[in-house]
PDB file of C-alpha atoms in Angstrom:
ATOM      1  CA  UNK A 956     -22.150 -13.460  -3.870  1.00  0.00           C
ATOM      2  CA  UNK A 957     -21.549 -11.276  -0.444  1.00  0.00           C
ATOM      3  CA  UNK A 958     -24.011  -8.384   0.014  1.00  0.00           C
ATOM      4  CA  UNK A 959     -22.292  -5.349  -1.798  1.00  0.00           C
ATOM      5  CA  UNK A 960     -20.358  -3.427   0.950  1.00  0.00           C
ATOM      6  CA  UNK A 961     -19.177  -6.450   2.976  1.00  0.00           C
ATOM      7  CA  UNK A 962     -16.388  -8.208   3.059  1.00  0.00           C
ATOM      8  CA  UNK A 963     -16.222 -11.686   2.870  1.00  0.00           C
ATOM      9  CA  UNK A 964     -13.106 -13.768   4.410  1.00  0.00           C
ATOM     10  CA  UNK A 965     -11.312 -16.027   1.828  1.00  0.00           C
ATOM     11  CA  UNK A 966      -9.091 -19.155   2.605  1.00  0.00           C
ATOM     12  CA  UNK A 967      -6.342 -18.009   4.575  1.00  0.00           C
ATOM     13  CA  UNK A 968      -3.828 -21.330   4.504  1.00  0.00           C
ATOM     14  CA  UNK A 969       0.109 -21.001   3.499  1.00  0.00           C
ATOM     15  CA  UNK A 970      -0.539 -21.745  -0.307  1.00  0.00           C
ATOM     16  CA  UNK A 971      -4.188 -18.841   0.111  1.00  0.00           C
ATOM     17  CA  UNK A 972      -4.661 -15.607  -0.959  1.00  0.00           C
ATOM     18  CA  UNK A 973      -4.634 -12.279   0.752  1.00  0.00           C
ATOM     19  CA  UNK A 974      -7.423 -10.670  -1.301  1.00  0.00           C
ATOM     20  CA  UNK A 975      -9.791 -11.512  -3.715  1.00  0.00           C
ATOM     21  CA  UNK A 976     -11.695  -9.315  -6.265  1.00  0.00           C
ATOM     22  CA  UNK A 977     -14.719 -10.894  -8.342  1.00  0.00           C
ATOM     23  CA  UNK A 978     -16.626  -8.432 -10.726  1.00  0.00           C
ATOM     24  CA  UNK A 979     -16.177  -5.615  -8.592  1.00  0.00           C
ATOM     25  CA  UNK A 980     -17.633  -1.846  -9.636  1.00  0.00           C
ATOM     26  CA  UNK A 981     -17.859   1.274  -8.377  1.00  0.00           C
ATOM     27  CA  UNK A 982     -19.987   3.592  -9.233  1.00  0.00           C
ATOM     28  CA  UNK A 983     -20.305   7.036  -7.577  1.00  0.00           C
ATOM     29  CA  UNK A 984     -23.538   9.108  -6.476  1.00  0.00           C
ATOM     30  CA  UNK A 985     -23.059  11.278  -8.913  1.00  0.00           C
ATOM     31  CA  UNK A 986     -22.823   8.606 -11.795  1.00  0.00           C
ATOM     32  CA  UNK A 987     -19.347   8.495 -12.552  1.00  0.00           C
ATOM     33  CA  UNK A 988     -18.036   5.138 -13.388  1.00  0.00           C
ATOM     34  CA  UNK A 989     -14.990   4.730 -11.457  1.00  0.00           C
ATOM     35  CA  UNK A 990     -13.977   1.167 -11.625  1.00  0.00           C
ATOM     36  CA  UNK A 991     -14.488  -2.137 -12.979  1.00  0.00           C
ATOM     37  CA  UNK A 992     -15.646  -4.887 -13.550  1.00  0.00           C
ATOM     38  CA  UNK A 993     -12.230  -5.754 -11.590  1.00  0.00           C
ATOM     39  CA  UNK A 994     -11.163  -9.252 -10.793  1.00  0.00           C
ATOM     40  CA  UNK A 995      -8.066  -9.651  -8.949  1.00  0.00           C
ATOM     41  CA  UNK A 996      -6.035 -11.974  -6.995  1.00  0.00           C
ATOM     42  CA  UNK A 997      -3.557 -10.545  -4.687  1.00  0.00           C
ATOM     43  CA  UNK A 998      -1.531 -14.089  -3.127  1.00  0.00           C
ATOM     44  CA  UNK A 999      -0.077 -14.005   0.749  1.00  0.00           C
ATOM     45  CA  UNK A1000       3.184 -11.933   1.422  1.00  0.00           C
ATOM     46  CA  UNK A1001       3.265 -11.006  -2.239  1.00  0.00           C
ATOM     47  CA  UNK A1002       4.011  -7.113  -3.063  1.00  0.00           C
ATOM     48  CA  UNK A1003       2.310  -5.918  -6.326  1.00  0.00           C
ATOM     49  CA  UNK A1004       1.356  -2.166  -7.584  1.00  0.00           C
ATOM     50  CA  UNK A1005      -1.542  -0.598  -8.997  1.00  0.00           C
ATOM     51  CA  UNK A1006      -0.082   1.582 -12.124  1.00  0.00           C
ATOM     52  CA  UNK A1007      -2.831   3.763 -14.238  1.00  0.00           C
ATOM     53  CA  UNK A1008      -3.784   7.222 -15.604  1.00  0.00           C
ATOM     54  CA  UNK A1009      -5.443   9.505 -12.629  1.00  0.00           C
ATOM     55  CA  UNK A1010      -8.915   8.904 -12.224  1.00  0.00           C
ATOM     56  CA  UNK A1011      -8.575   5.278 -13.202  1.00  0.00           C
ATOM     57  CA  UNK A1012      -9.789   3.994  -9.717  1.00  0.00           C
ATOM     58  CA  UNK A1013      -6.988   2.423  -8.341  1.00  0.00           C
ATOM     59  CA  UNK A1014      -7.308   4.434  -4.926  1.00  0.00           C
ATOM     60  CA  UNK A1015     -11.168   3.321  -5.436  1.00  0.00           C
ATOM     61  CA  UNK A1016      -9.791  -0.540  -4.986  1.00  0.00           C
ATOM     62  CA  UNK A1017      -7.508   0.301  -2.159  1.00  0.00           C
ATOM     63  CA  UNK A1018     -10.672   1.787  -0.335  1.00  0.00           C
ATOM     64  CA  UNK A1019     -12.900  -1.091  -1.247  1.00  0.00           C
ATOM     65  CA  UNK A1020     -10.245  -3.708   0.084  1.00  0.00           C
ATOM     66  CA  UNK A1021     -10.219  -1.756   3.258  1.00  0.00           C
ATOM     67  CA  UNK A1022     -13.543  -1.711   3.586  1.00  0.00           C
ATOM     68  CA  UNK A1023     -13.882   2.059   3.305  1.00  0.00           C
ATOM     69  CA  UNK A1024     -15.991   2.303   0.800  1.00  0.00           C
ATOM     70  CA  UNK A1025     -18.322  -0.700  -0.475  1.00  0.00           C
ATOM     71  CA  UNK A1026     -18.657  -1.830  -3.910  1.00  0.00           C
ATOM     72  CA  UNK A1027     -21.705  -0.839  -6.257  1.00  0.00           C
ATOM     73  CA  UNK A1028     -21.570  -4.914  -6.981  1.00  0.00           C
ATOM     74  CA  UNK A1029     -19.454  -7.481  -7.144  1.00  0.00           C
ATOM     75  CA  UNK A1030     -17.515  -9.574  -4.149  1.00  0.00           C
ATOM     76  CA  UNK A1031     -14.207  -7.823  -2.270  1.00  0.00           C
ATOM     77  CA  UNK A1032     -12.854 -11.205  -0.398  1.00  0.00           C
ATOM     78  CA  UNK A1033     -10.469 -10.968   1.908  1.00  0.00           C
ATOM     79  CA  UNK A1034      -8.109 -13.183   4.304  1.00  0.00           C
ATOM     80  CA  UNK A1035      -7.459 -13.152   8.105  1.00  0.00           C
ATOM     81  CA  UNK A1036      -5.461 -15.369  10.228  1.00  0.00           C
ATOM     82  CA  UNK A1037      -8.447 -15.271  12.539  1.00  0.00           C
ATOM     83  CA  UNK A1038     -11.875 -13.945  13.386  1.00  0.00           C
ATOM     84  CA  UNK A1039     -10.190 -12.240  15.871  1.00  0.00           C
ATOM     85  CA  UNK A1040      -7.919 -10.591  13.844  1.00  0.00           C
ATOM     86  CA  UNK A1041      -9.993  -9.723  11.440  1.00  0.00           C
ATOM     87  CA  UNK A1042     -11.719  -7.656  14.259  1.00  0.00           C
ATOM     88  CA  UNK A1043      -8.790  -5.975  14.924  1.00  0.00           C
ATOM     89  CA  UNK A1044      -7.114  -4.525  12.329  1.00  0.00           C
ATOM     90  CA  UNK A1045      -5.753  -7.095  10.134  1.00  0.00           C
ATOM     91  CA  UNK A1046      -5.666  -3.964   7.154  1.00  0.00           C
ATOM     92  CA  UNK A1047      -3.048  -1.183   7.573  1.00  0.00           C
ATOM     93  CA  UNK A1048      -3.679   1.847   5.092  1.00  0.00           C
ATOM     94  CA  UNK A1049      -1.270   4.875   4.591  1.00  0.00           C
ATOM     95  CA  UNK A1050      -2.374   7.726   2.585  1.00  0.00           C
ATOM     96  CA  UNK A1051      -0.585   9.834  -0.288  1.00  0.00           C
ATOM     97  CA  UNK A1052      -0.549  12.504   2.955  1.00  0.00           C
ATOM     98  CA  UNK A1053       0.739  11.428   6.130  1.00  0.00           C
ATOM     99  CA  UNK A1054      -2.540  12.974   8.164  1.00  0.00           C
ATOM    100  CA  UNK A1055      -0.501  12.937  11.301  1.00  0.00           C
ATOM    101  CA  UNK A1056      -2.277  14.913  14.344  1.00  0.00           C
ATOM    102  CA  UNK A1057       0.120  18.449  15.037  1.00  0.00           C
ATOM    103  CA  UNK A1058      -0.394  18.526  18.546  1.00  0.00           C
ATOM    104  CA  UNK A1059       0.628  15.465  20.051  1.00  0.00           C
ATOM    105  CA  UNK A1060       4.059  13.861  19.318  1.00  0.00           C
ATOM    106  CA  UNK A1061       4.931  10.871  16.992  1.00  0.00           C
ATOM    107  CA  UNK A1062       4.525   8.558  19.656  1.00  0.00           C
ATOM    108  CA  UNK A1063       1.067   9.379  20.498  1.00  0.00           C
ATOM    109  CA  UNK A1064      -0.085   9.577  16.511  1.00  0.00           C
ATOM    110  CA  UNK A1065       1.341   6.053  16.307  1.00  0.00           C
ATOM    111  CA  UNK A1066      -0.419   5.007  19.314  1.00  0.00           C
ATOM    112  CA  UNK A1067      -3.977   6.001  17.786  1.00  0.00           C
ATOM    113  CA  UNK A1068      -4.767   2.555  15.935  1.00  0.00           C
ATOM    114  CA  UNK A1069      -4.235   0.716  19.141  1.00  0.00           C
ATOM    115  CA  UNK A1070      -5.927   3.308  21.439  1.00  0.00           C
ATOM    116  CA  UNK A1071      -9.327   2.730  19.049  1.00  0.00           C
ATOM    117  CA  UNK A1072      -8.816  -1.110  19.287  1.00  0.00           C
ATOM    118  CA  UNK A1073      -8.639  -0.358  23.233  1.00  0.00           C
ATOM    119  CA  UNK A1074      -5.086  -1.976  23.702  1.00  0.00           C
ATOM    120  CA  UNK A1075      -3.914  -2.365  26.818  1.00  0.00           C
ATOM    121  CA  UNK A1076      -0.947   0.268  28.162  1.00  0.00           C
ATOM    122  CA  UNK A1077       2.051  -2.144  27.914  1.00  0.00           C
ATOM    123  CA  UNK A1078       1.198  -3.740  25.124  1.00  0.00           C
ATOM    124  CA  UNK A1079       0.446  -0.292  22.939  1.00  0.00           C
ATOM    125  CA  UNK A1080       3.979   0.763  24.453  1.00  0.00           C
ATOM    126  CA  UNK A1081       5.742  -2.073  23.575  1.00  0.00           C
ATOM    127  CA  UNK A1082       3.771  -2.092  19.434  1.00  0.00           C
ATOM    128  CA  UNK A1083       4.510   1.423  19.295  1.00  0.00           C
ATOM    129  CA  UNK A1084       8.370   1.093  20.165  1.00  0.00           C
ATOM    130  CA  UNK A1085       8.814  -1.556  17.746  1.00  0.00           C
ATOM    131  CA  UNK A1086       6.723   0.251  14.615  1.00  0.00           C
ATOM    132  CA  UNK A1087       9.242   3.504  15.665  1.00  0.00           C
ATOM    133  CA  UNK A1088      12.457   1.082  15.698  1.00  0.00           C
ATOM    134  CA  UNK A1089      10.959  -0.785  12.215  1.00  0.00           C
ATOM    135  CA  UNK A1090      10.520   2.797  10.135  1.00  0.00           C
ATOM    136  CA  UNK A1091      13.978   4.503  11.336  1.00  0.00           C
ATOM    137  CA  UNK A1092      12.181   7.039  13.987  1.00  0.00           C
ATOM    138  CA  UNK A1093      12.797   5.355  17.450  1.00  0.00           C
ATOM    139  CA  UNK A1094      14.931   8.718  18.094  1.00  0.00           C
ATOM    140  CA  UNK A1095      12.296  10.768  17.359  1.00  0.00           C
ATOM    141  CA  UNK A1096       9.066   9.500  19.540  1.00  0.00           C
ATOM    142  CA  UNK A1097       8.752  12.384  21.293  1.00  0.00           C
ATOM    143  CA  UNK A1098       9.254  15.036  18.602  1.00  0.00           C
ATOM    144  CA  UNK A1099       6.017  16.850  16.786  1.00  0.00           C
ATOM    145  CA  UNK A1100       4.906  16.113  13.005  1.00  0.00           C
ATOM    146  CA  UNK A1101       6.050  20.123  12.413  1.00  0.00           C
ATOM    147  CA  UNK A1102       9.575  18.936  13.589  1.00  0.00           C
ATOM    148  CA  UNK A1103      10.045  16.052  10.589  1.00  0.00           C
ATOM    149  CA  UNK A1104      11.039  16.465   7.081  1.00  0.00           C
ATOM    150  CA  UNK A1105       8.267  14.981   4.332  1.00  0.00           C
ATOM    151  CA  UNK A1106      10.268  11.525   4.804  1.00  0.00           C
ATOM    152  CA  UNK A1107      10.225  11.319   8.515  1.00  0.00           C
ATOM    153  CA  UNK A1108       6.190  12.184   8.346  1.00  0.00           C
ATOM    154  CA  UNK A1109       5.846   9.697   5.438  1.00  0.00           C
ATOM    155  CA  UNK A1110       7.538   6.987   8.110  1.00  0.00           C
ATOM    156  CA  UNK A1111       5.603   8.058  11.414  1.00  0.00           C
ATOM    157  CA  UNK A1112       2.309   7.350   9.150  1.00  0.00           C
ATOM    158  CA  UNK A1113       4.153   4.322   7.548  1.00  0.00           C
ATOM    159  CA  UNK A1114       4.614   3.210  11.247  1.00  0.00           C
ATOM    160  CA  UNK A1115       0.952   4.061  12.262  1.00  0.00           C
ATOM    161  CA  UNK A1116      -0.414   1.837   9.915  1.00  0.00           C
ATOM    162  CA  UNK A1117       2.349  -1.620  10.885  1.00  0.00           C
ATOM    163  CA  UNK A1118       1.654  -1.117  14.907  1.00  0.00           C
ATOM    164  CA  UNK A1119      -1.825  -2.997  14.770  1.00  0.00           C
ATOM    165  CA  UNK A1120       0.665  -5.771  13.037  1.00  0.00           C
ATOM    166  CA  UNK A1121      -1.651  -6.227   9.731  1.00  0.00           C
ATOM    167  CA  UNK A1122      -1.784  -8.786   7.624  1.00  0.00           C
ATOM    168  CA  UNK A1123      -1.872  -6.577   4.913  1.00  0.00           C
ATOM    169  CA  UNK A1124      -0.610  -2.866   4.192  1.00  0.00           C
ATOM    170  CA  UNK A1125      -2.383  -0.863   1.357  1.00  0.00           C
ATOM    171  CA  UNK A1126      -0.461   1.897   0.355  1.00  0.00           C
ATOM    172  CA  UNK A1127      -1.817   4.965  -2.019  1.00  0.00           C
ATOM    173  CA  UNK A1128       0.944   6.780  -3.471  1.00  0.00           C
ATOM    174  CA  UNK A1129       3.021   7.004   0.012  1.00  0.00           C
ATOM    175  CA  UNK A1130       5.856   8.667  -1.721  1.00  0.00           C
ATOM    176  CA  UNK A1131       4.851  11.120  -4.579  1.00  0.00           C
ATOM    177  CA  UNK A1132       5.050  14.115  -2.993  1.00  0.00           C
ATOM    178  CA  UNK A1133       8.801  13.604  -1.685  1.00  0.00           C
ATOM    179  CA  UNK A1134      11.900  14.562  -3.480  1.00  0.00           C
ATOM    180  CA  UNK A1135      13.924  11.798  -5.505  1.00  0.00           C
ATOM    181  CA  UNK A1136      16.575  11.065  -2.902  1.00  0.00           C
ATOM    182  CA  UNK A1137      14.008  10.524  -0.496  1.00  0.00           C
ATOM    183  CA  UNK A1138      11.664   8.485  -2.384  1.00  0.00           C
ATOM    184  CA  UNK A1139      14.356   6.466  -3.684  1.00  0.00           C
ATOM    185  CA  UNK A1140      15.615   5.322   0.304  1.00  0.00           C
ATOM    186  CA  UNK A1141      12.504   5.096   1.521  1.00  0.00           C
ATOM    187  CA  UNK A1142      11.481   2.479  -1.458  1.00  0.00           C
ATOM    188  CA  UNK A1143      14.469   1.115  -0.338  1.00  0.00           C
ATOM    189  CA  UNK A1144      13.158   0.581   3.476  1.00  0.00           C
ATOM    190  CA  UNK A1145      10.118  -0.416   2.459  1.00  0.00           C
ATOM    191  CA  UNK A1146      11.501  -3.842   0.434  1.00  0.00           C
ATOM    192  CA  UNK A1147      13.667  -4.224   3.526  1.00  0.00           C
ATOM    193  CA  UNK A1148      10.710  -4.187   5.505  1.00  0.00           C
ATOM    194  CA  UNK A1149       8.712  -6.079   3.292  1.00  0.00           C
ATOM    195  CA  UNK A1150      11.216  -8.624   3.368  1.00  0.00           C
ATOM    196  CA  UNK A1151      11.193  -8.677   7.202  1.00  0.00           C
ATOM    197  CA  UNK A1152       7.874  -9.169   7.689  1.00  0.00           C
ATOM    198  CA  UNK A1153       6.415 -10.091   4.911  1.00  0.00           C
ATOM    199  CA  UNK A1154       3.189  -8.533   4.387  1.00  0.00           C
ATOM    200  CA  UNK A1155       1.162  -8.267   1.822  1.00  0.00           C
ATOM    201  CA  UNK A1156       1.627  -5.390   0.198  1.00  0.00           C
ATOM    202  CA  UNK A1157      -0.636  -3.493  -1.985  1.00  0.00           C
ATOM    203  CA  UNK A1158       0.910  -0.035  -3.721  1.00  0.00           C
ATOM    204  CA  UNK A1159      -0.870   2.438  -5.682  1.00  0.00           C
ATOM    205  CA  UNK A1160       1.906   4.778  -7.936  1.00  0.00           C
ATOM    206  CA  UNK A1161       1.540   6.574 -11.235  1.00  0.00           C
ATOM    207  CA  UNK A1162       5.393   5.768 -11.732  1.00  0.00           C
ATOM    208  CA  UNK A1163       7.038   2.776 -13.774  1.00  0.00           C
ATOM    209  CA  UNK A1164      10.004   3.327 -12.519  1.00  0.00           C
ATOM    210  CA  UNK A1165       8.765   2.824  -8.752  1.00  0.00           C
ATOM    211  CA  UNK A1166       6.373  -0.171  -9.235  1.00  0.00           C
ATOM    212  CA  UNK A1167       9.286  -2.015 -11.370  1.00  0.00           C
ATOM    213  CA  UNK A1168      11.747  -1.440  -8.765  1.00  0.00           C
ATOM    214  CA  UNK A1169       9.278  -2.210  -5.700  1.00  0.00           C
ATOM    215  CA  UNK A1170       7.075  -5.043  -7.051  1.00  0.00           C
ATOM    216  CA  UNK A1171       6.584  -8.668  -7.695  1.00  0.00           C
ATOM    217  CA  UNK A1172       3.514  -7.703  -9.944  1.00  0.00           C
ATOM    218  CA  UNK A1173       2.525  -5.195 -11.477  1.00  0.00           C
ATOM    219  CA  UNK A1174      -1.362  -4.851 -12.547  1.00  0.00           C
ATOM    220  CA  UNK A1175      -2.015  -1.807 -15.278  1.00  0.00           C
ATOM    221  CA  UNK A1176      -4.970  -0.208 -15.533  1.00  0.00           C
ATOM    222  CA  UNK A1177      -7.258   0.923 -17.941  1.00  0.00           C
ATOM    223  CA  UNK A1178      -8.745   4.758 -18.042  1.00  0.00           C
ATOM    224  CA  UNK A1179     -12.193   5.412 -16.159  1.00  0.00           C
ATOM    225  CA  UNK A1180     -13.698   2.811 -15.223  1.00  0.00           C
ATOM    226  CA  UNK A1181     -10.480   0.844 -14.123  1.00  0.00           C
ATOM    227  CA  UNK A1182     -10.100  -2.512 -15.719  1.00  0.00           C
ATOM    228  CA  UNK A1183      -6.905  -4.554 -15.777  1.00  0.00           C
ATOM    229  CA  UNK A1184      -5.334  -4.093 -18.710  1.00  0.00           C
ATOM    230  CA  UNK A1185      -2.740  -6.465 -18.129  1.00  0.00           C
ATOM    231  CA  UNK A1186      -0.410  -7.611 -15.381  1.00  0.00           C
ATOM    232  CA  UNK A1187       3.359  -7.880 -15.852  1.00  0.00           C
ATOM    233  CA  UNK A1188       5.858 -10.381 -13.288  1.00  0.00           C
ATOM    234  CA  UNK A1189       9.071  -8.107 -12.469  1.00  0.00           C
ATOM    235  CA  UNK A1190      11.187 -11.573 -11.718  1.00  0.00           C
ATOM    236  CA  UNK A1191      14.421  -9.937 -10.260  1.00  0.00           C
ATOM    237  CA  UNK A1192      16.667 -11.190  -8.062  1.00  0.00           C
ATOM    238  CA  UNK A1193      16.245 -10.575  -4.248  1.00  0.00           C
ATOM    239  CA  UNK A1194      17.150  -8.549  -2.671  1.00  0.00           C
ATOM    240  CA  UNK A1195      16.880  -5.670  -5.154  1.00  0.00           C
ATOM    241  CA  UNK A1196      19.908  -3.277  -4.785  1.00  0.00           C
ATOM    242  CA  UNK A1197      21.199   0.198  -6.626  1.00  0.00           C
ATOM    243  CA  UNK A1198      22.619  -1.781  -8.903  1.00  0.00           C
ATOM    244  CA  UNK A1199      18.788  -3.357  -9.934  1.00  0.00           C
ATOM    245  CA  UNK A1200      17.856   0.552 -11.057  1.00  0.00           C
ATOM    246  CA  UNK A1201      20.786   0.812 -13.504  1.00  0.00           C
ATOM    247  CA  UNK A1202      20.825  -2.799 -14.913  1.00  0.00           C
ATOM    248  CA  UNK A1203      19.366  -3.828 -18.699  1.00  0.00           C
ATOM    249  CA  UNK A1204      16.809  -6.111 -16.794  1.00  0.00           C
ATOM    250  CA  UNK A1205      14.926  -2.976 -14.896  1.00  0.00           C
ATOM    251  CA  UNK A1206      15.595  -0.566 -17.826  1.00  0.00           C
ATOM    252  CA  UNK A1207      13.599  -3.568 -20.184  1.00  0.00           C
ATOM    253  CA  UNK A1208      11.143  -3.973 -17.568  1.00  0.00           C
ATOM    254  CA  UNK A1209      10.046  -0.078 -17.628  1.00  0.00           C
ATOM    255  CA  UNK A1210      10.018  -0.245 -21.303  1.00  0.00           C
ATOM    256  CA  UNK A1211       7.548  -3.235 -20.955  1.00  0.00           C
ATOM    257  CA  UNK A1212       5.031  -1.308 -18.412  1.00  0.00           C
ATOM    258  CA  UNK A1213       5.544   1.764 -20.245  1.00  0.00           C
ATOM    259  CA  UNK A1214       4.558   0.094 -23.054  1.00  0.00           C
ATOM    260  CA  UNK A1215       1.510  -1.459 -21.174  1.00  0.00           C
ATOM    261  CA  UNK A1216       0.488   1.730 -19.933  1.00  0.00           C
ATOM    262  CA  UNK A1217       0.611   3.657 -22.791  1.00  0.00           C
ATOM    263  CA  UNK A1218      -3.201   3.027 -24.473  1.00  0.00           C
ATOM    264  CA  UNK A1219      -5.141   3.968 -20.712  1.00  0.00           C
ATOM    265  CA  UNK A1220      -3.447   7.573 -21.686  1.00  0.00           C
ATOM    266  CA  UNK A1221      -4.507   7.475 -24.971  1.00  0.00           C
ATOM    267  CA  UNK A1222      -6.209  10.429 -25.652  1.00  0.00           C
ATOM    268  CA  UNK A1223      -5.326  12.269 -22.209  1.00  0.00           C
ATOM    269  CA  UNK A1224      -2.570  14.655 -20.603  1.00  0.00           C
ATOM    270  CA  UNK A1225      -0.562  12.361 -18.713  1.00  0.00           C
ATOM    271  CA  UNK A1226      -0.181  13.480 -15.317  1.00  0.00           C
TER     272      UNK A1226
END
């Protein structure tokens, strides 16, 4: 077993997995139990959500896989083309909040990852102009975070965390703040871009609706301490369309995670 709070790397080959969870826990300073014992397998390029009651630790894991926080035991295993990349930011994160900086423009907020890994100046121009072009906001490199609507911020952060070109994007309720319309297109762009590139994706959401829409897998978790309580295959065709959110096969789906879900809120107010 690794030493608690590092990560290990984990085969990385075509058929390998992205990230690897073995009898992970967390437990806080001030005793609470947040999560596990997790195990987990998360395979290359696939796209799976984290669906659970708040509380249940599934922004806990995301931090843990990135390394932000380290585990009270257990093994967090994760894959990297190279030891170089792994230096470099192989693990893109974007918050529930986009966290851009107000005074400096989109441009420059995008350019942070790559000004911290000490890019050179062409080569942070030319990542940043193609994470702008990617997310929808090549028009708008020069504006301010105060000048963007909630879905524009949401994509300048969503863009922040592809320039560095990771391997794999963790993503902790990107969307729930923004109005349907909104989150609906921009689950839209994200498949497209998943599809693109072909990351491995890794979505935290307290919606059914969203993770069956957006995911391969989904894994649903138990109340505090977060445990999988089981893990459901969405096997819809690709690529997923409007017509995939008002078909019998997604409205069965959400009645199958719903159903899943339902015993981690025993008990509490669902949120």
């Amino acid at each position: 077993m690794a030493e608690p709070g590092a990560l290990s790397e984990i085969d990385a080959g075509p058929a390998g997995l992205a990230v690897r969870l073995r009898g992970v826990t967390k437990v806080y300073d001030n005793g609470v139990a947040a999560l596990g014992p997790l195990d987990l397998d998360v395979r290359k390029g696939e796209f799976i959500s984290l669906l659970g009651p708040s509380g249940c630790g599934k922004s806990t894991a995301l931090r843990l896989i990135a390394g932000l926080n380290a585990p009270s035991s257990g093994e967090v295993g994760v894959a990297h083309r190279s030891r170089e990349a792994q230096a470099a930011h192989s693990i893109g994160f974007v918050f529930q909040e986009p966290t851009l900086m107000p005074w400096t423009s989109v441009r420059e907020n995008v350019r942070l990852p790559l000004r911290i890994a000490h890019a050179s100046p062409a080569e942070a121009d030319a990542r940043v102009a193609e994470a702008l072009a990617q997310v929808g906001l090549a028009d708008f490199a020069d504006a301010y975070p105060r000048e963007l609507s909630g879905g524009m911020k949401m994509r300048a952060s969503l863009a922040r965390a592809l320039v560095t070109d990771p391997d794999i994007l963790l993503m902790d309720e990107p969307f729930a703040a923004l109005d349907e319309i909104t989150r609906f297109r921009l689950n839209n762009d994200l498949l497209a871009l998943w599809r693109n590139l072909r990351k491995t994706v890794i979505f935290v959401t307290h919606s059914v609706f969203e993770s069956v829409y957006l995911s391969q897998r989904i894994v649903v978790m138990t109340a505090r301490p977060g445990r999988i309580a089981a893990e459901i295959r969405i096997d819809a065709p690709e690529p997923r369309t409007e017509d995939f959110r008002t078909s019998p096969a997604y409205a069965g789906y959400c009645r199958e995670v719903s159903n899943a879900l339902a015993p981690s809120y025993a008990g509490q107010a669902v949120s």
